[in-house]
PDB file of C-alpha atoms and ligand atoms in Angstrom:
ATOM      1  CA  MET A   1    -105.537 -27.436 -83.151  1.00  0.00           C
ATOM      2  CA  LYS A   2    -109.229 -27.640 -82.481  1.00  0.00           C
ATOM      3  CA  ILE A   3    -111.133 -24.551 -83.594  1.00  0.00           C
ATOM      4  CA  ILE A   4    -114.456 -23.386 -82.165  1.00  0.00           C
ATOM      5  CA  LYS A   5    -116.214 -20.561 -84.010  1.00  0.00           C
ATOM      6  CA  CYS A   6    -118.775 -18.569 -82.057  1.00  0.00           C
ATOM      7  CA  ASN A   7    -121.185 -15.860 -83.085  1.00  0.00           C
ATOM      8  CA  THR A   8    -120.545 -13.337 -80.343  1.00  0.00           C
ATOM      9  CA  ILE A   9    -117.954 -12.391 -77.764  1.00  0.00           C
ATOM     10  CA  GLU A  10    -120.341 -13.640 -75.046  1.00  0.00           C
ATOM     11  CA  ASP A  11    -120.544 -17.029 -76.780  1.00  0.00           C
ATOM     12  CA  VAL A  12    -116.736 -17.154 -76.827  1.00  0.00           C
ATOM     13  CA  GLY A  13    -116.765 -16.674 -73.045  1.00  0.00           C
ATOM     14  CA  ILE A  14    -119.329 -19.452 -72.637  1.00  0.00           C
ATOM     15  CA  ALA A  15    -117.391 -21.873 -74.861  1.00  0.00           C
ATOM     16  CA  ALA A  16    -114.104 -21.179 -73.074  1.00  0.00           C
ATOM     17  CA  ASN A  17    -115.818 -21.577 -69.726  1.00  0.00           C
ATOM     18  CA  GLU A  18    -117.106 -25.022 -70.672  1.00  0.00           C
ATOM     19  CA  ILE A  19    -113.487 -26.161 -70.903  1.00  0.00           C
ATOM     20  CA  MET A  20    -112.573 -24.274 -67.742  1.00  0.00           C
ATOM     21  CA  SER A  21    -115.434 -25.624 -65.638  1.00  0.00           C
ATOM     22  CA  GLU A  22    -114.719 -29.157 -66.806  1.00  0.00           C
ATOM     23  CA  MET A  23    -111.141 -28.693 -65.579  1.00  0.00           C
ATOM     24  CA  LEU A  24    -112.223 -27.185 -62.243  1.00  0.00           C
ATOM     25  CA  GLN A  25    -114.706 -29.986 -61.645  1.00  0.00           C
ATOM     26  CA  SER A  26    -112.486 -32.878 -62.691  1.00  0.00           C
ATOM     27  CA  LYS A  27    -109.375 -31.570 -60.899  1.00  0.00           C
ATOM     28  CA  PRO A  28    -110.263 -29.355 -57.914  1.00  0.00           C
ATOM     29  CA  ASN A  29    -106.564 -28.651 -57.246  1.00  0.00           C
ATOM     30  CA  CYS A  30    -105.768 -27.799 -60.859  1.00  0.00           C
ATOM     31  CA  VAL A  31    -103.097 -25.295 -61.869  1.00  0.00           C
ATOM     32  CA  LEU A  32    -104.419 -22.552 -64.131  1.00  0.00           C
ATOM     33  CA  GLY A  33    -102.403 -20.202 -66.311  1.00  0.00           C
ATOM     34  CA  LEU A  34    -104.316 -16.954 -66.627  1.00  0.00           C
ATOM     35  CA  ALA A  35    -104.268 -14.031 -69.026  1.00  0.00           C
ATOM     36  CA  THR A  36    -105.271 -10.380 -68.847  1.00  0.00           C
ATOM     37  CA  GLY A  37    -106.528  -7.920 -71.475  1.00  0.00           C
ATOM     38  CA  SER A  38    -110.016  -7.416 -72.868  1.00  0.00           C
ATOM     39  CA  THR A  39    -110.354 -10.866 -74.393  1.00  0.00           C
ATOM     40  CA  PRO A  40    -110.633 -13.080 -71.276  1.00  0.00           C
ATOM     41  CA  ILE A  41    -113.191 -10.842 -69.512  1.00  0.00           C
ATOM     42  CA  PRO A  42    -116.265 -12.706 -70.875  1.00  0.00           C
ATOM     43  CA  LEU A  43    -114.660 -15.982 -69.737  1.00  0.00           C
ATOM     44  CA  TYR A  44    -114.006 -14.621 -66.248  1.00  0.00           C
ATOM     45  CA  ARG A  45    -117.644 -13.443 -66.054  1.00  0.00           C
ATOM     46  CA  GLU A  46    -118.819 -16.974 -66.816  1.00  0.00           C
ATOM     47  CA  MET A  47    -116.385 -18.427 -64.280  1.00  0.00           C
ATOM     48  CA  ILE A  48    -117.809 -16.114 -61.599  1.00  0.00           C
ATOM     49  CA  LYS A  49    -121.380 -17.101 -62.553  1.00  0.00           C
ATOM     50  CA  ASP A  50    -120.479 -20.787 -62.162  1.00  0.00           C
ATOM     51  CA  PHE A  51    -118.894 -20.106 -58.795  1.00  0.00           C
ATOM     52  CA  ASP A  52    -121.953 -18.134 -57.638  1.00  0.00           C
ATOM     53  CA  SER A  53    -124.207 -20.994 -58.605  1.00  0.00           C
ATOM     54  CA  GLY A  54    -122.084 -23.462 -56.635  1.00  0.00           C
ATOM     55  CA  LYS A  55    -120.861 -25.334 -59.692  1.00  0.00           C
ATOM     56  CA  THR A  56    -117.177 -24.617 -59.078  1.00  0.00           C
ATOM     57  CA  ASP A  57    -114.893 -24.187 -56.101  1.00  0.00           C
ATOM     58  CA  TYR A  58    -111.488 -22.481 -56.079  1.00  0.00           C
ATOM     59  CA  LYS A  59    -110.158 -23.386 -52.654  1.00  0.00           C
ATOM     60  CA  GLY A  60    -107.615 -25.855 -54.042  1.00  0.00           C
ATOM     61  CA  VAL A  61    -106.900 -24.027 -57.298  1.00  0.00           C
ATOM     62  CA  VAL A  62    -103.442 -22.608 -58.026  1.00  0.00           C
ATOM     63  CA  THR A  63    -102.932 -19.815 -60.576  1.00  0.00           C
ATOM     64  CA  PHE A  64    -100.004 -18.327 -62.445  1.00  0.00           C
ATOM     65  CA  ASN A  65    -100.419 -15.234 -64.582  1.00  0.00           C
ATOM     66  CA  LEU A  66     -98.691 -14.865 -67.899  1.00  0.00           C
ATOM     67  CA  ASP A  67     -97.246 -11.423 -67.508  1.00  0.00           C
ATOM     68  CA  GLU A  68     -97.099  -8.115 -65.683  1.00  0.00           C
ATOM     69  CA  TYR A  69     -95.794  -4.669 -66.537  1.00  0.00           C
ATOM     70  CA  VAL A  70     -92.456  -3.667 -65.075  1.00  0.00           C
ATOM     71  CA  ASN A  71     -92.259  -0.539 -62.909  1.00  0.00           C
ATOM     72  CA  ILE A  72     -95.958  -0.260 -62.271  1.00  0.00           C
ATOM     73  CA  PRO A  73     -97.164  -0.303 -58.655  1.00  0.00           C
ATOM     74  CA  THR A  74     -99.022  -3.519 -57.829  1.00  0.00           C
ATOM     75  CA  ASP A  75    -102.093  -1.489 -56.852  1.00  0.00           C
ATOM     76  CA  HIS A  76    -102.037   0.711 -59.982  1.00  0.00           C
ATOM     77  CA  PRO A  77    -105.498   0.419 -61.600  1.00  0.00           C
ATOM     78  CA  GLU A  78    -103.926  -0.823 -64.847  1.00  0.00           C
ATOM     79  CA  SER A  79    -101.526  -3.321 -63.304  1.00  0.00           C
ATOM     80  CA  TYR A  80    -102.367  -6.890 -64.266  1.00  0.00           C
ATOM     81  CA  ASN A  81    -102.429  -7.662 -60.571  1.00  0.00           C
ATOM     82  CA  SER A  82    -105.325  -5.184 -60.123  1.00  0.00           C
ATOM     83  CA  PHE A  83    -107.000  -6.540 -63.252  1.00  0.00           C
ATOM     84  CA  MET A  84    -107.007 -10.092 -61.930  1.00  0.00           C
ATOM     85  CA  PHE A  85    -108.420  -9.159 -58.531  1.00  0.00           C
ATOM     86  CA  GLN A  86    -111.107  -6.954 -60.088  1.00  0.00           C
ATOM     87  CA  ASN A  87    -112.149  -9.370 -62.777  1.00  0.00           C
ATOM     88  CA  LEU A  88    -111.797 -12.730 -61.050  1.00  0.00           C
ATOM     89  CA  PHE A  89    -109.988 -13.258 -57.766  1.00  0.00           C
ATOM     90  CA  ASN A  90    -112.187 -10.933 -55.671  1.00  0.00           C
ATOM     91  CA  HIS A  91    -115.261 -12.884 -56.768  1.00  0.00           C
ATOM     92  CA  VAL A  92    -114.234 -16.488 -56.049  1.00  0.00           C
ATOM     93  CA  ASN A  93    -112.921 -18.362 -53.004  1.00  0.00           C
ATOM     94  CA  ILE A  94    -109.340 -18.698 -54.197  1.00  0.00           C
ATOM     95  CA  ASN A  95    -106.688 -18.879 -51.496  1.00  0.00           C
ATOM     96  CA  GLU A  96    -104.450 -15.815 -51.940  1.00  0.00           C
ATOM     97  CA  ASP A  97    -101.384 -17.945 -51.188  1.00  0.00           C
ATOM     98  CA  ASN A  98    -102.156 -19.908 -54.341  1.00  0.00           C
ATOM     99  CA  ILE A  99    -102.154 -16.841 -56.603  1.00  0.00           C
ATOM    100  CA  HIS A 100     -98.903 -16.213 -58.439  1.00  0.00           C
ATOM    101  CA  MET A 101     -98.380 -12.964 -60.321  1.00  0.00           C
ATOM    102  CA  PRO A 102     -95.095 -12.186 -62.069  1.00  0.00           C
ATOM    103  CA  ASN A 103     -93.527  -9.458 -59.977  1.00  0.00           C
ATOM    104  CA  GLY A 104     -89.892  -8.871 -60.599  1.00  0.00           C
ATOM    105  CA  ILE A 105     -87.260  -7.044 -62.497  1.00  0.00           C
ATOM    106  CA  THR A 106     -84.156  -9.229 -62.248  1.00  0.00           C
ATOM    107  CA  GLN A 107     -83.420 -12.359 -64.253  1.00  0.00           C
ATOM    108  CA  GLU A 108     -83.105 -14.221 -60.953  1.00  0.00           C
ATOM    109  CA  GLU A 109     -86.711 -13.326 -60.082  1.00  0.00           C
ATOM    110  CA  CYS A 110     -87.806 -14.357 -63.579  1.00  0.00           C
ATOM    111  CA  ASP A 111     -85.991 -17.695 -63.260  1.00  0.00           C
ATOM    112  CA  GLU A 112     -87.633 -18.298 -59.884  1.00  0.00           C
ATOM    113  CA  TYR A 113     -91.091 -17.639 -61.344  1.00  0.00           C
ATOM    114  CA  ASP A 114     -90.368 -19.894 -64.296  1.00  0.00           C
ATOM    115  CA  LYS A 115     -89.215 -22.677 -61.990  1.00  0.00           C
ATOM    116  CA  SER A 116     -92.418 -22.413 -59.911  1.00  0.00           C
ATOM    117  CA  VAL A 117     -94.523 -22.639 -63.066  1.00  0.00           C
ATOM    118  CA  MET A 118     -92.584 -25.614 -64.360  1.00  0.00           C
ATOM    119  CA  ASP A 119     -92.557 -27.383 -60.976  1.00  0.00           C
ATOM    120  CA  CYS A 120     -96.330 -26.990 -60.530  1.00  0.00           C
ATOM    121  CA  GLY A 121     -97.140 -27.741 -64.186  1.00  0.00           C
ATOM    122  CA  ILE A 122    -100.005 -25.761 -65.714  1.00  0.00           C
ATOM    123  CA  ASP A 123    -103.052 -27.929 -66.427  1.00  0.00           C
ATOM    124  CA  LEU A 124    -104.940 -25.310 -68.427  1.00  0.00           C
ATOM    125  CA  GLN A 125    -103.432 -22.136 -69.846  1.00  0.00           C
ATOM    126  CA  VAL A 126    -105.713 -19.338 -71.044  1.00  0.00           C
ATOM    127  CA  LEU A 127    -104.205 -17.206 -73.802  1.00  0.00           C
ATOM    128  CA  GLY A 128    -105.202 -14.166 -75.810  1.00  0.00           C
ATOM    129  CA  ILE A 129    -103.328 -13.160 -78.935  1.00  0.00           C
ATOM    130  CA  GLY A 130    -101.943  -9.769 -79.905  1.00  0.00           C
ATOM    131  CA  SER A 131    -102.824  -8.314 -83.288  1.00  0.00           C
ATOM    132  CA  ASN A 132     -99.097  -8.787 -84.002  1.00  0.00           C
ATOM    133  CA  GLY A 133     -99.335 -12.494 -83.097  1.00  0.00           C
ATOM    134  CA  HIS A 134     -97.814 -12.257 -79.630  1.00  0.00           C
ATOM    135  CA  ILE A 135     -98.759 -14.648 -76.820  1.00  0.00           C
ATOM    136  CA  GLY A 136     -98.080 -13.361 -73.330  1.00  0.00           C
ATOM    137  CA  PHE A 137     -95.695 -10.526 -74.100  1.00  0.00           C
ATOM    138  CA  ASN A 138     -93.635 -12.700 -76.415  1.00  0.00           C
ATOM    139  CA  GLU A 139     -93.419 -10.266 -79.275  1.00  0.00           C
ATOM    140  CA  PRO A 140     -92.588 -11.112 -82.918  1.00  0.00           C
ATOM    141  CA  GLY A 141     -89.003 -12.336 -83.164  1.00  0.00           C
ATOM    142  CA  THR A 142     -89.063 -14.077 -79.765  1.00  0.00           C
ATOM    143  CA  ASP A 143     -87.083 -17.296 -79.596  1.00  0.00           C
ATOM    144  CA  PHE A 144     -89.352 -20.330 -79.219  1.00  0.00           C
ATOM    145  CA  SER A 145     -87.042 -21.623 -76.456  1.00  0.00           C
ATOM    146  CA  SER A 146     -87.546 -18.483 -74.333  1.00  0.00           C
ATOM    147  CA  THR A 147     -88.447 -18.753 -70.648  1.00  0.00           C
ATOM    148  CA  THR A 148     -89.726 -16.132 -68.189  1.00  0.00           C
ATOM    149  CA  ARG A 149     -87.814 -12.892 -68.588  1.00  0.00           C
ATOM    150  CA  ILE A 150     -88.067  -9.115 -68.861  1.00  0.00           C
ATOM    151  CA  VAL A 151     -89.155  -8.094 -72.350  1.00  0.00           C
ATOM    152  CA  ASP A 152     -89.409  -4.836 -74.269  1.00  0.00           C
ATOM    153  CA  LEU A 153     -92.926  -4.281 -75.564  1.00  0.00           C
ATOM    154  CA  ALA A 154     -93.323  -3.879 -79.324  1.00  0.00           C
ATOM    155  CA  ALA A 155     -94.415  -0.434 -80.535  1.00  0.00           C
ATOM    156  CA  SER A 156     -97.661  -2.020 -81.797  1.00  0.00           C
ATOM    157  CA  THR A 157     -98.369  -3.444 -78.316  1.00  0.00           C
ATOM    158  CA  ILE A 158     -97.701  -0.089 -76.630  1.00  0.00           C
ATOM    159  CA  GLU A 159    -100.076   1.506 -79.138  1.00  0.00           C
ATOM    160  CA  ALA A 160    -102.749  -1.182 -78.607  1.00  0.00           C
ATOM    161  CA  ASN A 161    -102.501  -0.954 -74.808  1.00  0.00           C
ATOM    162  CA  SER A 162    -102.563   2.856 -74.715  1.00  0.00           C
ATOM    163  CA  ARG A 163    -106.368   2.557 -74.659  1.00  0.00           C
ATOM    164  CA  PHE A 164    -106.009   1.658 -70.981  1.00  0.00           C
ATOM    165  CA  PHE A 165    -103.728   4.668 -70.330  1.00  0.00           C
ATOM    166  CA  ASN A 166    -105.812   7.653 -71.557  1.00  0.00           C
ATOM    167  CA  ASN A 167    -104.758   6.832 -75.127  1.00  0.00           C
ATOM    168  CA  ASP A 168    -101.327   8.206 -74.240  1.00  0.00           C
ATOM    169  CA  THR A 169     -98.520   5.881 -75.351  1.00  0.00           C
ATOM    170  CA  SER A 170     -96.050   7.730 -73.114  1.00  0.00           C
ATOM    171  CA  LEU A 171     -97.951   6.438 -70.069  1.00  0.00           C
ATOM    172  CA  VAL A 172     -97.799   2.773 -71.117  1.00  0.00           C
ATOM    173  CA  PRO A 173     -94.999   0.799 -69.409  1.00  0.00           C
ATOM    174  CA  LYS A 174     -92.382  -0.133 -71.981  1.00  0.00           C
ATOM    175  CA  GLN A 175     -91.309  -3.413 -70.413  1.00  0.00           C
ATOM    176  CA  ALA A 176     -92.961  -6.423 -68.846  1.00  0.00           C
ATOM    177  CA  MET A 177     -92.088  -9.658 -67.102  1.00  0.00           C
ATOM    178  CA  SER A 178     -93.500 -12.437 -69.261  1.00  0.00           C
ATOM    179  CA  MET A 179     -93.586 -16.198 -69.249  1.00  0.00           C
ATOM    180  CA  GLY A 180     -91.565 -17.393 -72.239  1.00  0.00           C
ATOM    181  CA  ILE A 181     -92.794 -19.409 -75.163  1.00  0.00           C
ATOM    182  CA  ALA A 182     -91.202 -22.596 -73.832  1.00  0.00           C
ATOM    183  CA  THR A 183     -92.917 -21.945 -70.478  1.00  0.00           C
ATOM    184  CA  ILE A 184     -96.294 -21.600 -72.186  1.00  0.00           C
ATOM    185  CA  MET A 185     -95.728 -24.636 -74.406  1.00  0.00           C
ATOM    186  CA  ASN A 186     -95.129 -26.756 -71.305  1.00  0.00           C
ATOM    187  CA  SER A 187     -98.839 -26.347 -70.330  1.00  0.00           C
ATOM    188  CA  LYS A 188    -100.829 -29.551 -70.642  1.00  0.00           C
ATOM    189  CA  LYS A 189    -103.778 -27.862 -72.305  1.00  0.00           C
ATOM    190  CA  ILE A 190    -104.159 -24.420 -73.868  1.00  0.00           C
ATOM    191  CA  VAL A 191    -107.275 -22.407 -74.701  1.00  0.00           C
ATOM    192  CA  LEU A 192    -106.550 -19.435 -76.945  1.00  0.00           C
ATOM    193  CA  ILE A 193    -109.330 -16.893 -77.278  1.00  0.00           C
ATOM    194  CA  ALA A 194    -109.493 -14.210 -79.970  1.00  0.00           C
ATOM    195  CA  THR A 195    -112.246 -11.710 -80.624  1.00  0.00           C
ATOM    196  CA  GLY A 196    -112.657  -8.765 -82.961  1.00  0.00           C
ATOM    197  CA  ARG A 197    -111.473  -7.843 -86.436  1.00  0.00           C
ATOM    198  CA  SER A 198    -108.091  -6.586 -85.215  1.00  0.00           C
ATOM    199  CA  LYS A 199    -107.140 -10.212 -84.405  1.00  0.00           C
ATOM    200  CA  ARG A 200    -108.190 -11.681 -87.773  1.00  0.00           C
ATOM    201  CA  ASP A 201    -104.790 -11.635 -89.498  1.00  0.00           C
ATOM    202  CA  ALA A 202    -102.947 -12.872 -86.403  1.00  0.00           C
ATOM    203  CA  VAL A 203    -105.407 -15.772 -86.020  1.00  0.00           C
ATOM    204  CA  ASN A 204    -104.951 -16.693 -89.655  1.00  0.00           C
ATOM    205  CA  ALA A 205    -101.140 -16.550 -89.403  1.00  0.00           C
ATOM    206  CA  MET A 206    -101.251 -18.654 -86.231  1.00  0.00           C
ATOM    207  CA  LEU A 207    -103.385 -21.357 -87.819  1.00  0.00           C
ATOM    208  CA  ASN A 208    -102.337 -21.349 -91.448  1.00  0.00           C
ATOM    209  CA  GLY A 209     -98.974 -19.641 -91.623  1.00  0.00           C
ATOM    210  CA  PRO A 210     -95.533 -21.170 -91.265  1.00  0.00           C
ATOM    211  CA  ILE A 211     -94.273 -21.847 -87.759  1.00  0.00           C
ATOM    212  CA  ASP A 212     -92.147 -18.752 -87.553  1.00  0.00           C
ATOM    213  CA  ALA A 213     -91.139 -16.264 -84.864  1.00  0.00           C
ATOM    214  CA  VAL A 214     -92.721 -13.534 -87.014  1.00  0.00           C
ATOM    215  CA  CYS A 215     -95.988 -14.850 -85.536  1.00  0.00           C
ATOM    216  CA  PRO A 216     -95.086 -16.210 -82.073  1.00  0.00           C
ATOM    217  CA  ALA A 217     -98.517 -17.872 -81.706  1.00  0.00           C
ATOM    218  CA  SER A 218     -97.738 -20.087 -84.732  1.00  0.00           C
ATOM    219  CA  ILE A 219     -95.683 -22.320 -82.403  1.00  0.00           C
ATOM    220  CA  LEU A 220     -99.003 -23.549 -80.994  1.00  0.00           C
ATOM    221  CA  GLN A 221     -99.347 -25.665 -84.152  1.00  0.00           C
ATOM    222  CA  LYS A 222     -96.784 -27.924 -82.468  1.00  0.00           C
ATOM    223  CA  HIS A 223     -98.735 -28.324 -79.218  1.00  0.00           C
ATOM    224  CA  SER A 224    -100.917 -31.415 -79.054  1.00  0.00           C
ATOM    225  CA  ASN A 225    -103.765 -29.977 -76.972  1.00  0.00           C
ATOM    226  CA  VAL A 226    -104.799 -26.499 -78.107  1.00  0.00           C
ATOM    227  CA  ILE A 227    -108.332 -25.214 -78.532  1.00  0.00           C
ATOM    228  CA  VAL A 228    -108.761 -21.928 -80.387  1.00  0.00           C
ATOM    229  CA  ILE A 229    -112.034 -20.105 -79.754  1.00  0.00           C
ATOM    230  CA  VAL A 230    -112.920 -17.168 -82.001  1.00  0.00           C
ATOM    231  CA  ASP A 231    -115.860 -14.911 -82.654  1.00  0.00           C
ATOM    232  CA  GLN A 232    -117.050 -14.241 -86.193  1.00  0.00           C
ATOM    233  CA  GLU A 233    -114.797 -11.247 -86.735  1.00  0.00           C
ATOM    234  CA  ALA A 234    -111.578 -12.841 -85.511  1.00  0.00           C
ATOM    235  CA  GLY A 235    -112.404 -16.067 -87.364  1.00  0.00           C
ATOM    236  CA  GLU A 236    -113.355 -14.467 -90.654  1.00  0.00           C
ATOM    237  CA  ASN A 237    -110.231 -15.632 -92.511  1.00  0.00           C
ATOM    238  CA  ILE A 238    -110.044 -19.143 -91.123  1.00  0.00           C
ATOM    239  CA  ASN A 239    -110.128 -21.431 -94.099  1.00  0.00           C
ATOM    240  CA  LYS A 240    -109.081 -24.658 -92.436  1.00  0.00           C
TER     241      LYS A 240
HETATM  242  P1  PGA B 301    -106.410  -8.003 -75.559  1.00  0.00           P
HETATM  243  O1  PGA B 301    -104.903  -8.457 -75.485  1.00  0.00           O
HETATM  244  O2  PGA B 301    -107.217  -9.123 -75.039  1.00  0.00           O
HETATM  245  O3  PGA B 301    -106.504  -6.783 -74.685  1.00  0.00           O
HETATM  246  O4  PGA B 301    -106.695  -7.708 -76.990  1.00  0.00           O
HETATM  247  C1  PGA B 301    -104.598  -9.748 -75.893  1.00  0.00           C
HETATM  248  C2  PGA B 301    -103.103  -9.877 -75.967  1.00  0.00           C
HETATM  249  O5  PGA B 301    -102.431  -8.876 -76.267  1.00  0.00           O
HETATM  250  O6  PGA B 301    -102.603 -10.978 -75.730  1.00  0.00           O
END
C-alpha cells in the first residue's frame, strides 16, 4: 500500500483530490465508489472547486455509494442519500440516472446492487475507516468474501455515529445496507482516507497488523492498488 502523510485535514482532501481529478480527466466515464461520513468532506470540497474551475466534468461519471442506513427515509437529513446530494451531487453536473445509492432491505435488492457494482466495475473507490477498523459498514468479524447485504451496526459504530443524531444512540439506525468486502476489493483502485486521533489504532492495525477479520480494513494489504492518505494524528503510529 502506498502511504501519503499530510499535515492537515485540508491537505488530506487536496492529496485525495489529486488522485480523483486524474481519474476524472483520464476517464470521463469513470465509475466511482463513494463514501460518506466526516472524512471525505474535504475531498468533496476539492472536487467541487475543480468542477467550478472547469477542470472536471461529471456528465459521463457513474457513482455507487458504499452504504446506507436501513429504515431511514431517503430525504432524512442524516441519510447518506441526503449527505451525498448536500456535499457533492448538488454541486456538480452529474446525471442523476448515473447515481446509485444502496436502497433496500431484502437480500434480493442487495444482490441486485452488488451485481450492478460488479458489472460496471469501480475504477476508483473512496473509503474511510471506522475507529474499529471497519470499511463500509463491514464491522469486525465480517467475512472477507462478503458481498452487499444488510448488516447490524457494531455498538462502537452506533456510538460514533450518534454525533449526527443529537448524541442519542437510540436515534441511530441499527442496520445498514453495505457493499461487502469482496465487492470493495473488486475495485481497480482504492483511496482510503483517515483523519484524527480516533483512527490512529485502526490505521496501524490495517497497515501493520495481521490480515484478520478483527480489523476488516487489513484485507486491503492484499489489494494491489491502494493509496492510504492520513493526517498527522491518524498517521502517528505508522512505522512502515
Ligand atoms: P467518519 O466515518 O468519516 O465519519 O469518521 C468513517 C467510517 O466509519 O468509515
